[in-house]
């Protein structure tokens, strides 16, 4: 679609076709087929991209909003995804299909590593990290995470679940989580309910 065709499409659809609240800012299309799906606002366009990114194994660090979907699914289960039923319907997915996609992506992010840095200003692109791993499993990663948090004080410590692709990354990649708490509380520990068809559909959270 050319620039003029996109402009004409947006002119025909001045209001976001997903949230129906904000003016359109982009013409959304399927990244695989190139098929136009609708005219959406900047916020919805960003969120749709995050939902699709959550289903792909990332080359680097998984984007923050995509990771949020994984961690929310871990913490609250499939029912939490019913909040996004409107977006999932727009993408042509059911809640169960999207949940299955999250689990499939997580299975490919199977190598836990722990990284830490004592950079006072917090992580940045040029941050130098010290790496521990690859580790045997999430429980071992949590033990190292806790030990480093205790030993390093204010240092930044994160656990990254990375693809098993042989890449020895010098910085966190994949699904990154600065988690603490029970060793059982990590992604994949709550898989019950994937067959439920009566999930409640509350309103979508605001993304202003």
Coordinates of C-alpha atoms in Angstrom, one line a residue:
X1 CA 0.0 0.0 0.0
X2 CA 1.5 3.3 -1.0
X3 CA 1.6 6.4 1.1
X4 CA -1.3 8.0 -0.7
X5 CA -3.4 4.8 -0.4
X6 CA -2.7 4.7 3.3
X7 CA -3.8 8.3 3.7
X8 CA -7.0 7.7 1.7
X9 CA -7.8 4.6 3.8
X10 CA -7.3 6.6 7.0
X11 CA -9.5 9.4 5.6
X12 CA -12.3 6.8 5.0
X13 CA -11.8 5.6 8.6
X14 CA -11.2 8.6 10.8
X15 CA -11.8 6.8 14.1
X16 CA -9.8 3.8 15.4
X17 CA -11.6 0.7 14.4
X18 CA -10.5 -1.2 17.5
X19 CA -11.0 1.1 20.5
X20 CA -13.5 3.5 18.7
X21 CA -12.3 6.3 21.0
X22 CA -9.3 7.9 19.3
X23 CA -8.5 9.2 15.8
X24 CA -6.6 6.8 13.5
X25 CA -2.9 7.2 13.1
X26 CA -1.9 4.0 11.2
X27 CA -3.2 1.4 8.8
X28 CA -2.7 -1.9 10.5
X29 CA -1.8 -5.0 8.4
X30 CA -0.8 -8.6 8.9
X31 CA 3.0 -8.7 9.0
X32 CA 3.0 -12.2 7.4
X33 CA 0.4 -11.8 4.6
X34 CA 0.5 -8.0 4.2
X35 CA -3.3 -8.0 4.3
X36 CA -4.8 -4.7 5.7
X37 CA -6.8 -5.3 8.8
X38 CA -8.0 -1.9 9.7
X39 CA -7.2 1.7 10.6
X40 CA -6.2 2.1 14.2
X41 CA -4.9 4.8 16.6
X42 CA -1.3 4.9 17.7
X43 CA -2.0 3.3 21.1
X44 CA -3.9 0.3 19.7
X45 CA -1.4 -0.1 16.9
X46 CA 1.4 -0.4 19.4
X47 CA -0.6 -2.8 21.6
X48 CA -1.4 -5.1 18.7
X49 CA 2.2 -5.2 17.7
X50 CA 3.1 -6.2 21.3
X51 CA 0.5 -9.0 21.3
X52 CA 1.9 -10.4 18.1
X53 CA 5.5 -10.0 19.4
X54 CA 4.6 -12.0 22.5
X55 CA 4.0 -15.1 20.2
X56 CA 7.4 -14.9 18.6
X57 CA 10.8 -15.9 19.9
X58 CA 12.8 -12.7 20.1
X59 CA 16.2 -12.1 18.5
X60 CA 17.1 -9.9 21.4
X61 CA 15.3 -8.8 24.6
X62 CA 11.5 -9.3 24.3
X63 CA 9.8 -5.9 24.2
X64 CA 8.4 -4.8 27.5
X65 CA 4.7 -4.9 26.7
X66 CA 5.0 -8.4 25.1
X67 CA 6.8 -9.6 28.2
X68 CA 4.0 -8.1 30.3
X69 CA 1.5 -10.4 28.6
X70 CA 3.7 -13.4 29.5
X71 CA 4.1 -12.4 33.2
X72 CA 0.4 -11.5 33.6
X73 CA -0.5 -14.9 32.2
X74 CA 1.8 -16.5 34.6
X75 CA 0.4 -14.7 37.6
X76 CA -3.3 -14.8 36.8
X77 CA -3.8 -17.6 34.3
X78 CA -5.8 -17.7 31.1
X79 CA -8.7 -15.7 32.5
X80 CA -6.5 -12.6 32.6
X81 CA -6.3 -12.8 28.8
X82 CA -10.1 -12.3 28.5
X83 CA -9.4 -8.6 29.2
X84 CA -8.0 -8.5 25.7
X85 CA -10.8 -10.4 24.0
X86 CA -11.5 -7.5 21.7
X87 CA -7.9 -7.3 20.4
X88 CA -7.8 -11.1 20.1
X89 CA -11.0 -11.2 18.0
X90 CA -9.5 -8.4 15.8
X91 CA -6.4 -10.5 15.3
X92 CA -8.5 -13.6 14.5
X93 CA -7.5 -15.5 17.6
X94 CA -9.4 -17.0 20.5
X95 CA -8.3 -16.6 24.0
X96 CA -7.3 -20.3 24.1
X97 CA -5.3 -20.0 20.9
X98 CA -3.4 -16.9 22.2
X99 CA -2.7 -18.7 25.5
X100 CA -1.4 -21.7 23.6
X101 CA 0.8 -19.4 21.6
X102 CA 2.3 -17.9 24.8
X103 CA 3.0 -21.4 26.1
X104 CA 4.6 -22.4 22.8
X105 CA 6.9 -19.3 22.8
X106 CA 7.8 -19.9 26.4
X107 CA 8.8 -23.5 25.7
X108 CA 11.3 -22.2 23.1
X109 CA 12.7 -19.8 25.7
X110 CA 14.1 -22.7 27.8
X111 CA 17.6 -21.6 28.9
X112 CA 17.7 -19.5 32.2
X113 CA 20.6 -17.2 32.9
X114 CA 21.2 -14.6 35.6
X115 CA 22.8 -11.3 34.8
X116 CA 23.8 -8.5 37.1
X117 CA 25.4 -5.1 36.9
X118 CA 26.4 -2.5 39.5
X119 CA 25.9 0.4 37.2
X120 CA 24.5 3.0 39.5
X121 CA 22.3 4.7 36.9
X122 CA 20.6 1.5 35.9
X123 CA 20.8 -0.6 32.7
X124 CA 21.5 1.2 29.4
X125 CA 22.5 0.1 25.9
X126 CA 26.2 0.3 26.8
X127 CA 25.8 -1.5 30.2
X128 CA 28.4 -4.1 30.9
X129 CA 26.8 -7.2 32.5
X130 CA 28.2 -10.2 34.4
X131 CA 26.5 -13.4 33.5
X132 CA 25.8 -16.6 35.4
X133 CA 24.6 -19.5 33.2
X134 CA 23.2 -21.2 31.3
X135 CA 21.6 -22.8 34.4
X136 CA 19.7 -26.0 34.8
X137 CA 16.3 -24.7 35.5
X138 CA 14.2 -21.8 36.9
X139 CA 14.7 -22.9 40.5
X140 CA 18.5 -22.8 40.1
X141 CA 18.2 -19.4 38.4
X142 CA 16.1 -18.1 41.4
X143 CA 18.8 -19.4 43.9
X144 CA 21.5 -17.4 42.0
X145 CA 19.2 -14.5 41.7
X146 CA 18.5 -14.3 45.4
X147 CA 22.2 -14.9 46.3
X148 CA 23.3 -12.0 44.0
X149 CA 20.5 -9.7 45.2
X150 CA 21.7 -10.3 48.8
X151 CA 25.4 -10.0 48.0
X152 CA 25.3 -7.1 45.6
X153 CA 22.9 -4.8 47.5
X154 CA 21.7 -2.1 45.1
X155 CA 23.0 -3.8 41.9
X156 CA 20.5 -4.7 39.2
X157 CA 19.9 -8.4 38.9
X158 CA 17.7 -10.0 36.3
X159 CA 16.9 -13.5 35.1
X160 CA 16.5 -14.1 31.4
X161 CA 14.9 -17.0 29.7
X162 CA 16.7 -17.4 26.4
X163 CA 16.3 -19.5 23.3
X164 CA 18.5 -22.6 23.1
X165 CA 20.3 -21.4 20.0
X166 CA 23.9 -21.6 21.1
X167 CA 24.3 -17.8 21.3
X168 CA 26.4 -16.7 24.3
X169 CA 24.9 -13.3 24.8
X170 CA 26.9 -10.7 26.8
X171 CA 23.7 -9.0 27.9
X172 CA 20.1 -10.2 28.8
X173 CA 18.0 -11.4 26.0
X174 CA 14.8 -13.3 25.6
X175 CA 12.2 -13.0 28.3
X176 CA 13.7 -11.0 31.1
X177 CA 12.3 -10.9 34.6
X178 CA 13.7 -9.3 37.8
X179 CA 11.6 -11.8 39.8
X180 CA 11.8 -12.7 43.5
X181 CA 9.6 -14.9 45.7
X182 CA 8.7 -18.5 45.6
X183 CA 10.8 -20.7 43.3
X184 CA 7.5 -22.2 42.0
X185 CA 6.3 -18.8 40.9
X186 CA 7.8 -18.6 37.4
X187 CA 6.3 -18.7 34.0
X188 CA 4.7 -22.0 33.1
X189 CA 3.6 -22.9 36.7
X190 CA 0.0 -22.1 36.1
X191 CA -1.3 -23.9 33.0
X192 CA -4.8 -25.0 34.3
X193 CA -7.9 -23.7 32.6
X194 CA -6.7 -23.6 29.0
X195 CA -9.9 -25.5 28.0
X196 CA -12.3 -23.0 29.7
X197 CA -14.7 -21.5 27.2
X198 CA -16.7 -19.4 29.8
X199 CA -14.0 -16.8 30.6
X200 CA -15.3 -13.5 31.8
X201 CA -14.8 -10.6 29.4
X202 CA -14.3 -7.4 31.4
X203 CA -13.4 -4.1 29.8
X204 CA -10.0 -3.7 28.3
X205 CA -7.5 -1.8 30.5
X206 CA -6.9 1.8 29.5
X207 CA -3.9 2.4 27.4
X208 CA -3.9 6.2 27.1

